[in-house]
Amino acid sequence: MLRTKIFTILVLVQGVFAQNILEGDRSVPIESKDGMVVTSHFLASQEALKVLKNGGNAIDAAVTAAFALAVTQPRSGNIGGGGFMLVSNDKTNKVIAIDYREKAPAAAYKDMFLDKDKNVDKKISRFSHKSAGVPGTVAGLALALKKYGTISLSTALKPAIKLAQEGFIITPRFYKGVLSKEKRLKKYKASKDVFFKKDGSAYQVGDRFIQKDLAKTLKRISKYGAQEFYTGKTAKYIVEDMKKHGGLITMNDLKNYSPSIRKPVHGTYRSYDIYSMSPPSSGGAHVVQILNIMENYDISSLGHNSADTIHIMAESMRRAYVDRAEYLGDSDFVKVPLKGLTSKAYAKELSKNITNQRTPSKDLKAGNAPGYESNETTHFSIADKFGNVVSNTYTINFSYGSGIIVNKAGFLLNNEMDDFSAKPGVANAYGLIGGESNKIEPNKRMLSSMSPTIVKKDGKNFLVTGSPGGSRIITTTLQVISNVIDHNLNILAAVSAPRMHHQWFPDEIRIEEGFSKDTIKLLEQKGHKVVQKKSMGAIQSIMIKDGIFYGAADPRRSTSSALGF
Ligand code: GLY
């Protein structure tokens, strides 16, 4: 019965979201034994799979995929942004996190985005050179490779250089993405020259997209190493652009950037171990916190996506997002009470005031949030035959970041400075309210929601997952975990099933298409406002069971691709 329901949902979701199925039957997960790659672009998946087939490990494949995505999916794949990578090895039973999140430039300050009336100037925080944090991607990927990989940086860059130099064929998703941000991408000449033809028209589906400047930048990094980006010609191009347009990043900021190796957040959910990203991401803390609250209920018996389950999830999420606003920030700058937030006792306490009816968000704490839309971060999951798995999420924040390509360097700048709390109590682009913990400070990392996650069962890698989606990343990720653990869904059904989201403010349950009218009615009877909006996230996942990899590419992205061998 449940299986039939899930299959119907799957077909429905695929019908709605998947325009372009590229590798076989998507009604079951892709299965393989020696390696699995799941990314949001088939060209990146193909290149990463070649690395595994040639004997490389998951970290080699991950770095190769990340550089390939920077070329084939410039809306979120990047070298101008930052992210987080979790690496786990079955043999050592260790999980480590590489934090290559962007940092505020040294000249950044608390009120830098406030106008003369002390209101947040969103144009400056989101679409100017000041909106860029110091990029971390190149340093982070190089560190991952050096510590855990087996191939050289130049080998990992080779496919990306080829894709940038020789180009690739434009897909409908690429074409629609550029058109949807035409205004933003035409504002600066360097961006316009990359994304549009000389006459200003858009490249069409089937055209070849070549990025000459980006190819040169990648070649320089390949020849001189990651430091080229931070001290060489590329750094000079970034700083020239900053000086010309009032940006803050200096040569010193770039020279001083370094990624960090961190201990991931660890929690448990019904005998599974959950590892996810620690601050400066809020992801791990709240994935674990929400699952801890849910553990107080028999979610499995309440049923998959039933009104009762959605109610419990929404109330758990609402409470976690209150804490996010209060406590979360860069732990190098503020004390984040991680132990308390992720403790079972605290979750039990929070669950005590969850009733059968909605708790109005205003009773937990007041706030007011707009609903800006962006899903443009990208996640990939990789597993190899040596027992390694990699869960990586990286981003330039919005779709195409600030829309600003660095002149002569060919890559987009992030607009991650908007993830700071520009003014306490005022929501950022995702409607997320922040406070003092996430205020702007020099060299500080802005708070993230990215939640690359690895779930282990009896000490062995079991689930590798993560998603884009701004504030929805946390809730997307934990729903896939619950779908597998509580509802026993196969990984593709878990990834494809319609999702819901609550983030305290706005005080509403946001749902995707695919929930029944009856369910919505029952939720409304509990006092909830239920709003159907665009699809949420693109959760590229792998499940590992009895030595077999099961890959599930999220059908919400038409270029998503799971490939195994
Ligand atoms: N820029 C979105 C995030 O890091 O959460």
Coordinates of C-alpha atoms and ligand atoms in Angstrom, one line a residue:
M1 CA 0.0 0.0 0.0
L2 CA 2.7 2.4 1.1
R3 CA 4.9 1.3 -1.8
T4 CA 2.1 2.0 -4.3
K5 CA 1.6 5.4 -2.8
I6 CA 5.3 6.2 -2.9
F7 CA 5.5 5.0 -6.5
T8 CA 2.6 7.2 -7.5
I9 CA 4.2 10.2 -5.7
L10 CA 7.5 9.4 -7.5
V11 CA 5.9 9.3 -10.9
L12 CA 4.0 12.5 -10.1
V13 CA 7.1 14.3 -8.8
Q14 CA 9.2 13.1 -11.7
G15 CA 6.5 14.2 -14.1
V16 CA 6.5 17.6 -12.6
F17 CA 10.2 18.2 -12.1
A18 CA 12.2 16.0 -14.4
Q19 CA 12.3 17.2 -17.9
N20 CA 15.4 15.4 -19.0
I21 CA 16.1 12.0 -17.7
L22 CA 19.6 11.2 -18.8
E23 CA 20.6 7.8 -17.6
G24 CA 18.1 5.2 -17.5
D25 CA 15.2 4.3 -15.3
R26 CA 14.7 6.7 -12.4
S27 CA 12.0 4.7 -10.7
V28 CA 14.5 2.7 -8.8
P29 CA 17.9 3.9 -7.3
I30 CA 21.0 3.3 -9.4
E31 CA 22.9 0.3 -8.0
S32 CA 26.6 -0.4 -8.0
K33 CA 29.3 -2.1 -6.1
D34 CA 32.6 -0.3 -6.7
G35 CA 31.7 3.4 -6.7
M36 CA 28.9 5.8 -6.9
V37 CA 28.7 9.5 -7.8
V38 CA 25.5 11.7 -7.4
T39 CA 25.7 15.3 -8.5
S40 CA 23.4 17.9 -9.9
H41 CA 25.1 17.8 -13.3
F42 CA 25.6 14.7 -15.5
L43 CA 29.0 16.0 -16.9
A44 CA 30.4 16.4 -13.4
S45 CA 29.1 12.9 -12.4
Q46 CA 30.7 11.5 -15.6
E47 CA 34.1 13.1 -14.8
A48 CA 34.0 12.0 -11.2
L49 CA 33.0 8.5 -12.1
K50 CA 36.0 8.2 -14.5
V51 CA 38.3 9.2 -11.5
L52 CA 36.8 6.3 -9.4
K53 CA 37.1 3.9 -12.3
N54 CA 40.8 4.8 -12.7
G55 CA 41.4 3.8 -9.1
G56 CA 41.0 7.2 -7.5
N57 CA 39.2 7.6 -4.2
A58 CA 36.0 9.5 -3.3
I59 CA 38.0 12.6 -2.3
D60 CA 39.7 12.7 -5.7
A61 CA 36.4 12.3 -7.4
A62 CA 34.8 14.9 -5.2
V63 CA 37.4 17.6 -6.0
T64 CA 37.1 16.7 -9.7
A65 CA 33.3 17.0 -9.6
A66 CA 33.5 20.3 -7.7
F67 CA 35.8 21.9 -10.4
A68 CA 33.6 20.4 -13.2
L69 CA 30.5 21.9 -11.6
A70 CA 32.2 25.3 -11.4
V71 CA 32.2 25.2 -15.2
T72 CA 29.1 23.3 -16.1
Q73 CA 26.8 24.8 -13.5
P74 CA 27.9 28.4 -12.9
R75 CA 24.7 29.3 -11.0
S76 CA 26.0 27.4 -8.0
G77 CA 29.1 25.3 -8.8
N78 CA 32.0 27.7 -8.2
I79 CA 35.5 28.8 -7.4
G80 CA 34.2 32.2 -6.3
G81 CA 32.3 30.9 -3.2
G82 CA 32.7 28.4 -0.4
G83 CA 31.3 25.4 1.3
F84 CA 31.7 22.4 3.5
M85 CA 32.9 18.8 2.9
L86 CA 32.4 15.9 5.2
V87 CA 34.7 12.9 4.7
S88 CA 34.2 9.5 6.3
N89 CA 36.1 6.3 6.1
D90 CA 34.7 3.0 7.2
K91 CA 38.1 1.6 8.2
T92 CA 39.2 4.4 10.5
N93 CA 35.6 5.1 11.6
K94 CA 36.5 8.8 11.6
V95 CA 34.4 11.6 10.1
I96 CA 36.0 15.0 9.5
A97 CA 34.7 18.3 8.2
I98 CA 36.5 20.7 6.0
D99 CA 35.2 24.2 6.4
Y100 CA 36.0 26.3 3.3
R101 CA 33.2 28.8 3.9
E102 CA 33.9 32.4 2.8
K103 CA 35.1 35.0 5.4
A104 CA 34.2 38.6 5.7
P105 CA 37.0 40.9 4.5
A106 CA 39.1 42.6 7.2
A107 CA 37.5 45.9 6.4
A108 CA 33.9 44.6 7.0
Y109 CA 32.0 46.0 9.9
K110 CA 28.7 45.4 11.7
D111 CA 26.6 48.1 10.1
M112 CA 28.1 48.1 6.6
F113 CA 24.8 47.3 4.9
L114 CA 22.7 49.9 6.8
D115 CA 21.6 53.1 5.0
K116 CA 21.4 56.5 6.6
D117 CA 18.0 55.6 8.2
K118 CA 19.6 52.4 9.6
N119 CA 17.6 50.2 7.2
V120 CA 19.3 47.2 5.5
D121 CA 20.2 48.2 1.9
K122 CA 19.6 44.9 0.2
K123 CA 21.0 46.0 -3.1
I124 CA 24.4 46.5 -1.5
S125 CA 24.2 43.4 0.7
R126 CA 23.2 41.1 -2.3
F127 CA 24.2 42.6 -5.6
S128 CA 27.4 44.6 -5.1
H129 CA 31.1 43.9 -4.8
K130 CA 30.6 44.5 -1.1
S131 CA 28.4 41.4 -0.9
A132 CA 31.3 39.1 -1.6
G133 CA 33.0 37.2 1.1
V134 CA 36.6 36.0 0.6
P135 CA 36.2 32.9 -1.5
G136 CA 37.2 29.6 0.1
T137 CA 36.5 26.9 -2.6
V138 CA 39.9 26.6 -4.2
A139 CA 41.8 26.5 -0.9
G140 CA 39.2 24.0 0.5
L141 CA 39.3 21.6 -2.4
A142 CA 43.2 21.8 -2.5
L143 CA 43.3 20.9 1.2
A144 CA 40.9 18.0 0.8
L145 CA 43.0 16.6 -1.9
K146 CA 46.3 17.1 -0.1
K147 CA 45.1 15.5 3.2
Y148 CA 42.8 12.7 1.9
G149 CA 43.2 12.4 -1.9
T150 CA 45.6 10.5 -4.1
I151 CA 45.7 12.6 -7.3
S152 CA 47.3 16.0 -7.9
L153 CA 45.4 19.3 -8.1
S154 CA 46.3 19.6 -11.8
T155 CA 44.9 16.2 -12.5
A156 CA 41.6 17.1 -10.7
L157 CA 41.4 20.3 -12.7
K158 CA 41.9 18.7 -16.1
P159 CA 38.3 17.9 -17.0
A160 CA 37.1 21.3 -15.8
I161 CA 39.7 23.0 -17.9
K162 CA 38.6 21.0 -21.0
L163 CA 35.0 21.8 -20.3
A164 CA 35.7 25.5 -20.0
Q165 CA 38.0 25.7 -23.0
E166 CA 36.1 23.5 -25.4
G167 CA 32.7 24.2 -24.0
F168 CA 29.7 22.0 -23.5
I169 CA 26.2 21.8 -24.9
I170 CA 23.6 24.0 -23.3
T171 CA 20.8 22.2 -21.7
P172 CA 17.2 23.5 -21.2
R173 CA 18.0 24.0 -17.5
F174 CA 21.1 26.1 -18.2
Y175 CA 19.3 28.2 -20.8
K176 CA 16.3 28.9 -18.5
G177 CA 18.6 29.7 -15.6
V178 CA 20.5 32.4 -17.5
L179 CA 17.3 33.9 -18.9
S180 CA 15.7 34.0 -15.4
K181 CA 18.6 36.2 -14.2
E182 CA 19.1 38.2 -17.4
K183 CA 18.9 41.6 -15.7
R184 CA 21.4 40.6 -13.0
L185 CA 23.8 39.0 -15.4
K186 CA 23.7 42.0 -17.8
K187 CA 24.5 44.6 -15.2
Y188 CA 28.3 44.1 -15.4
K189 CA 30.1 43.9 -18.7
A190 CA 32.3 40.9 -17.7
S191 CA 29.2 38.9 -16.8
K192 CA 27.3 40.0 -19.9
D193 CA 30.2 39.0 -22.1
V194 CA 30.3 35.5 -20.6
F195 CA 26.6 34.7 -20.5
F196 CA 25.3 36.4 -23.7
K197 CA 26.3 36.6 -27.3
K198 CA 27.8 39.8 -28.7
D199 CA 24.4 41.1 -29.9
G200 CA 23.1 40.6 -26.3
S201 CA 20.9 37.6 -27.1
A202 CA 21.0 34.4 -25.0
Y203 CA 22.8 31.3 -26.0
Q204 CA 20.2 28.7 -27.0
V205 CA 19.7 25.1 -26.0
G206 CA 22.1 23.0 -28.2
D207 CA 24.6 25.8 -28.5
R208 CA 28.1 25.3 -27.2
F209 CA 29.0 27.3 -24.1
I210 CA 32.7 28.2 -23.9
Q211 CA 34.4 30.1 -21.0
K212 CA 37.8 31.2 -22.2
D213 CA 38.8 33.4 -19.2
L214 CA 37.6 30.7 -16.7
A215 CA 39.7 28.2 -18.6
K216 CA 42.8 30.4 -18.2
T217 CA 42.1 30.9 -14.5
L218 CA 41.8 27.2 -13.9
K219 CA 45.0 26.6 -16.0
R220 CA 46.9 29.1 -13.8
I221 CA 45.7 27.3 -10.6
S222 CA 46.7 24.0 -12.2
K223 CA 50.2 25.3 -13.0
Y224 CA 50.9 27.3 -9.8
G225 CA 48.7 25.6 -7.3
A226 CA 45.9 26.9 -5.1
Q227 CA 48.0 29.8 -3.9
E228 CA 47.7 31.3 -7.4
F229 CA 44.1 32.1 -6.7
Y230 CA 45.1 33.9 -3.4
T231 CA 48.3 35.6 -4.3
G232 CA 48.8 35.4 -8.1
K233 CA 47.2 36.9 -11.2
T234 CA 43.7 35.7 -10.2
A235 CA 44.0 37.5 -6.8
K236 CA 45.1 40.6 -8.6
Y237 CA 42.1 40.5 -11.0
I238 CA 39.7 40.1 -8.0
V239 CA 41.3 43.1 -6.1
E240 CA 41.3 45.2 -9.3
D241 CA 37.6 44.6 -9.6
M242 CA 37.1 45.4 -5.9
K243 CA 38.9 48.7 -6.1
K244 CA 37.0 49.7 -9.2
H245 CA 33.6 49.0 -7.8
G246 CA 33.9 49.8 -4.1
G247 CA 34.4 46.2 -2.9
L248 CA 36.3 45.4 0.3
I249 CA 38.4 42.3 -0.6
T250 CA 42.2 43.1 -0.5
M251 CA 45.3 41.1 -1.4
N252 CA 45.9 40.6 2.3
D253 CA 42.4 39.2 2.7
L254 CA 43.1 36.7 0.0
K255 CA 46.5 35.8 1.2
N256 CA 45.2 35.3 4.8
Y257 CA 42.3 33.0 3.8
S258 CA 42.6 29.5 5.1
P259 CA 40.1 26.6 5.3
S260 CA 39.7 24.8 8.6
I261 CA 39.3 21.2 9.6
R262 CA 36.5 20.8 12.1
K263 CA 34.8 18.2 14.1
P264 CA 31.4 17.6 12.7
V265 CA 28.3 17.7 14.8
H266 CA 27.4 14.2 16.0
G267 CA 24.1 13.0 17.2
T268 CA 22.0 9.8 17.0
Y269 CA 18.6 9.1 15.7
R270 CA 17.0 5.7 16.6
S271 CA 20.3 3.9 16.8
Y272 CA 21.8 5.5 13.7
D273 CA 24.8 7.9 14.1
I274 CA 24.3 11.3 12.4
Y275 CA 27.3 13.4 11.4
S276 CA 26.7 16.8 9.9
M277 CA 28.2 20.2 9.5
S278 CA 29.3 22.2 12.6
P279 CA 29.4 26.0 12.9
P280 CA 29.8 28.2 11.0
S281 CA 27.0 26.2 9.6
S282 CA 23.8 25.9 11.6
G283 CA 23.0 22.7 9.5
G284 CA 24.3 20.0 11.7
A285 CA 23.1 21.5 15.0
H286 CA 19.6 21.7 13.8
V287 CA 19.4 18.5 11.7
V288 CA 20.4 16.8 15.0
Q289 CA 18.2 18.9 17.2
I290 CA 15.0 18.4 15.1
L291 CA 15.6 14.7 14.8
N292 CA 16.1 14.6 18.6
I293 CA 12.7 16.2 19.1
M294 CA 11.1 13.9 16.6
E295 CA 12.6 10.9 18.4
N296 CA 10.1 11.5 21.2
Y297 CA 7.3 10.5 18.8
D298 CA 6.5 7.3 17.0
I299 CA 6.9 8.9 13.6
S300 CA 6.8 5.5 11.8
S301 CA 3.4 4.7 13.2
L302 CA 2.1 8.2 12.5
G303 CA 2.8 7.5 8.9
H304 CA 4.8 9.1 6.1
N305 CA 3.7 12.7 5.3
S306 CA 0.5 12.2 7.4
A307 CA -0.9 15.3 9.0
D308 CA 0.2 14.1 12.4
T309 CA 3.8 13.5 11.2
I310 CA 3.9 16.9 9.4
H311 CA 2.6 18.6 12.5
I312 CA 5.3 17.1 14.7
M313 CA 8.0 17.9 12.2
A314 CA 6.7 21.5 11.8
E315 CA 6.6 22.1 15.5
S316 CA 10.1 20.6 15.9
M317 CA 11.4 22.8 13.1
R318 CA 9.8 25.9 14.4
R319 CA 11.5 25.5 17.8
A320 CA 14.9 24.8 16.3
Y321 CA 14.8 27.9 14.1
V322 CA 14.1 30.1 17.1
D323 CA 17.4 28.8 18.5
R324 CA 19.2 29.2 15.2
A325 CA 18.4 33.0 15.4
E326 CA 19.6 33.2 18.9
Y327 CA 22.6 31.1 19.2
L328 CA 24.2 30.3 15.9
G329 CA 27.2 32.0 14.4
D330 CA 30.9 31.4 13.6
S331 CA 32.2 29.4 16.6
D332 CA 35.7 31.0 16.0
F333 CA 34.0 34.3 17.2
V334 CA 31.0 33.4 19.4
K335 CA 30.3 30.6 21.8
V336 CA 27.7 28.3 20.3
P337 CA 26.1 26.0 22.9
L338 CA 26.3 23.0 20.6
K339 CA 26.2 20.4 23.3
G340 CA 23.0 21.8 24.8
L341 CA 21.3 22.3 21.4
T342 CA 22.0 18.8 20.4
S343 CA 21.3 17.1 23.7
K344 CA 18.4 14.6 24.0
A345 CA 17.4 16.2 27.3
Y346 CA 16.9 19.6 25.7
A347 CA 14.9 18.0 22.9
K348 CA 12.7 16.3 25.4
E349 CA 12.1 19.6 27.1
L350 CA 11.2 21.2 23.9
S351 CA 8.9 18.4 23.0
K352 CA 6.9 18.9 26.2
N353 CA 5.1 22.0 25.0
I354 CA 4.3 20.5 21.6
T355 CA 0.5 19.9 21.7
N356 CA -2.0 18.7 19.3
Q357 CA -2.3 22.2 18.0
R358 CA 0.1 24.7 16.4
T359 CA 2.2 26.8 18.7
P360 CA 2.0 30.3 17.2
S361 CA 5.5 31.4 16.3
K362 CA 5.0 34.8 17.9
D363 CA 4.6 33.0 21.2
L364 CA 8.1 31.6 20.8
K365 CA 9.6 34.9 19.7
A366 CA 8.5 37.7 17.5
G367 CA 9.8 38.3 14.0
N368 CA 8.8 39.2 10.5
A369 CA 10.2 37.7 7.4
P370 CA 9.9 38.2 3.6
G371 CA 10.1 35.2 1.3
Y372 CA 12.9 35.6 -1.2
E373 CA 13.4 32.5 -3.3
S374 CA 16.7 30.9 -4.0
N375 CA 17.8 27.3 -4.2
E376 CA 21.2 27.8 -5.7
T377 CA 23.7 25.9 -3.7
T378 CA 24.7 22.5 -4.9
H379 CA 25.4 19.2 -3.2
F380 CA 27.0 16.0 -4.3
S381 CA 27.6 12.7 -2.6
I382 CA 30.3 10.2 -3.6
A383 CA 31.3 6.7 -2.3
D384 CA 34.3 4.6 -3.3
K385 CA 35.3 0.9 -2.9
F386 CA 37.9 1.8 -0.2
G387 CA 35.2 2.7 2.4
N388 CA 35.4 6.5 1.9
V389 CA 32.4 8.6 1.4
V390 CA 32.3 12.4 0.7
S391 CA 29.3 14.7 1.3
N392 CA 29.9 18.1 -0.1
T393 CA 27.8 21.2 -0.3
Y394 CA 29.2 24.5 -1.7
T395 CA 27.7 27.7 -3.0
I396 CA 27.9 31.3 -4.1
N397 CA 24.6 31.9 -2.2
F398 CA 22.0 33.1 -4.8
S399 CA 21.6 31.7 -8.2
Y400 CA 24.7 33.1 -10.0
G401 CA 25.8 34.8 -6.7
S402 CA 25.8 38.5 -7.0
G403 CA 25.8 38.1 -10.8
I404 CA 29.2 39.7 -10.9
I405 CA 31.9 38.0 -12.9
V406 CA 35.5 39.0 -12.0
N407 CA 36.8 40.8 -15.1
K408 CA 39.4 38.7 -17.0
A409 CA 39.1 35.8 -14.4
G410 CA 35.8 34.5 -15.7
F411 CA 34.1 33.3 -12.5
L412 CA 31.2 34.6 -10.5
L413 CA 31.5 36.2 -7.1
N414 CA 29.5 35.0 -4.2
N415 CA 27.1 37.3 -2.3
E416 CA 27.5 35.4 0.9
M417 CA 27.8 38.6 3.0
D418 CA 24.0 38.6 3.0
D419 CA 24.1 35.5 5.1
F420 CA 25.3 37.6 8.0
S421 CA 22.7 39.3 10.1
A422 CA 22.9 42.8 8.7
K423 CA 20.7 44.1 11.5
P424 CA 19.5 42.0 14.4
G425 CA 15.9 40.9 14.0
V426 CA 15.8 41.7 10.3
A427 CA 15.5 38.7 8.0
N428 CA 18.0 37.8 5.4
A429 CA 17.2 36.6 1.8
Y430 CA 15.9 33.3 3.1
G431 CA 13.6 34.9 5.6
L432 CA 16.0 33.8 8.4
I433 CA 16.2 36.1 11.3
G434 CA 19.6 36.5 13.0
G435 CA 21.0 38.2 16.0
E436 CA 24.2 39.3 17.6
S437 CA 25.9 35.9 17.2
N438 CA 25.8 36.3 13.4
K439 CA 26.6 40.0 13.2
I440 CA 29.2 41.1 10.7
E441 CA 32.8 41.2 12.0
P442 CA 36.1 41.3 10.2
N443 CA 37.4 37.9 9.1
K444 CA 34.3 36.1 10.5
R445 CA 32.4 33.4 8.6
M446 CA 28.8 34.1 7.9
L447 CA 26.3 31.6 9.3
S448 CA 25.2 28.9 6.8
S449 CA 22.4 26.3 6.7
M450 CA 24.4 23.9 4.5
S451 CA 24.1 20.4 6.0
P452 CA 26.3 17.9 4.2
T453 CA 25.5 14.8 6.3
I454 CA 26.7 11.2 6.7
V455 CA 24.6 8.7 8.6
K456 CA 26.3 5.6 10.0
K457 CA 24.8 2.3 11.1
D458 CA 27.0 0.1 13.5
G459 CA 30.0 2.2 12.6
K460 CA 29.6 1.8 8.8
N461 CA 28.7 4.5 6.3
F462 CA 25.0 4.1 5.6
L463 CA 23.7 7.3 4.1
V464 CA 25.4 10.2 2.3
T465 CA 23.2 13.2 1.7
G466 CA 22.8 16.9 1.6
S467 CA 21.0 19.6 -0.4
P468 CA 20.9 23.2 -1.6
G469 CA 17.9 25.3 -0.7
G470 CA 19.0 28.1 1.8
S471 CA 17.0 27.8 4.9
R472 CA 15.3 24.7 3.6
I473 CA 18.5 22.7 3.5
I474 CA 18.2 21.6 7.1
T475 CA 14.6 20.4 6.8
T476 CA 15.2 18.8 3.4
T477 CA 18.1 16.8 4.7
L478 CA 16.4 15.6 7.9
Q479 CA 13.3 14.5 5.9
V480 CA 15.3 12.2 3.7
I481 CA 16.9 10.7 6.8
S482 CA 13.5 10.2 8.4
N483 CA 12.0 8.9 5.2
V484 CA 14.7 6.2 5.2
I485 CA 14.9 5.4 8.9
D486 CA 11.3 5.9 10.0
H487 CA 9.4 5.0 6.9
N488 CA 11.7 2.5 5.3
L489 CA 11.6 4.2 1.9
N490 CA 14.2 3.2 -0.7
I491 CA 16.6 6.1 -1.2
L492 CA 15.1 7.3 -4.5
A493 CA 11.6 7.3 -3.0
A494 CA 13.0 9.1 0.1
V495 CA 14.7 11.8 -2.1
S496 CA 11.7 12.2 -4.4
A497 CA 8.8 12.3 -1.9
P498 CA 7.1 15.7 -1.5
R499 CA 8.7 17.8 1.3
M500 CA 7.5 20.3 3.8
H501 CA 9.3 23.1 5.7
H502 CA 8.8 25.3 8.7
Q503 CA 11.3 27.9 9.9
W504 CA 9.6 29.7 12.7
F505 CA 8.9 32.8 10.6
P506 CA 7.1 33.1 8.3
D507 CA 4.6 31.2 10.6
E508 CA 3.5 28.7 7.9
I509 CA 4.1 25.2 6.8
R510 CA 5.5 25.4 3.3
I511 CA 4.8 22.4 1.2
E512 CA 5.7 21.2 -2.3
E513 CA 3.2 19.8 -4.8
G514 CA 2.0 16.3 -4.0
F515 CA 0.2 16.5 -0.6
S516 CA -3.4 15.6 -0.4
K517 CA -6.2 18.1 0.2
D518 CA -7.3 15.9 3.2
T519 CA -3.8 16.3 4.8
I520 CA -3.8 20.0 4.3
K521 CA -7.3 20.3 5.8
L522 CA -6.2 18.3 8.9
L523 CA -3.2 20.6 9.3
E524 CA -5.4 23.6 9.1
Q525 CA -7.6 22.2 11.8
K526 CA -4.5 22.1 14.0
G527 CA -4.2 25.8 13.4
H528 CA -1.5 25.8 10.7
K529 CA -1.3 28.0 7.7
V530 CA -0.3 25.7 4.8
V531 CA 1.2 27.3 1.7
Q532 CA 2.3 25.5 -1.5
K533 CA 5.4 27.0 -3.1
K534 CA 8.2 26.0 -5.4
S535 CA 10.0 22.7 -5.0
M536 CA 12.6 22.6 -2.3
G537 CA 16.2 21.5 -2.5
A538 CA 18.0 19.0 -4.7
I539 CA 19.2 16.3 -2.4
Q540 CA 21.8 14.1 -4.1
S541 CA 22.1 11.0 -2.0
I542 CA 23.7 7.6 -1.6
M543 CA 22.6 4.7 0.6
I544 CA 25.0 1.9 1.3
K545 CA 23.6 -1.5 2.4
D546 CA 25.3 -4.9 2.4
G547 CA 28.2 -3.6 0.3
I548 CA 25.9 -2.2 -2.4
F549 CA 25.7 1.5 -3.3
Y550 CA 22.2 2.9 -4.1
G551 CA 22.4 6.3 -5.8
A552 CA 19.5 8.7 -6.0
A553 CA 19.7 11.9 -8.0
D554 CA 17.0 14.4 -7.1
P555 CA 14.4 14.6 -9.9
R556 CA 13.8 18.3 -9.0
R557 CA 16.9 19.1 -11.1
S558 CA 16.7 17.9 -14.7
T559 CA 20.5 17.6 -15.0
S560 CA 20.9 15.6 -11.8
S561 CA 22.7 12.4 -12.3
A562 CA 23.6 9.3 -10.3
L563 CA 26.2 7.1 -11.9
G564 CA 27.8 3.9 -10.5
F565 CA 30.0 1.1 -11.6
Ligands
GLY1 N1 24.1 30.7 1.4 C1 23.2 29.7 1.9 C2 23.8 29.0 3.1 O1 25.0 28.9 3.2 O2 23.0 28.6 3.9

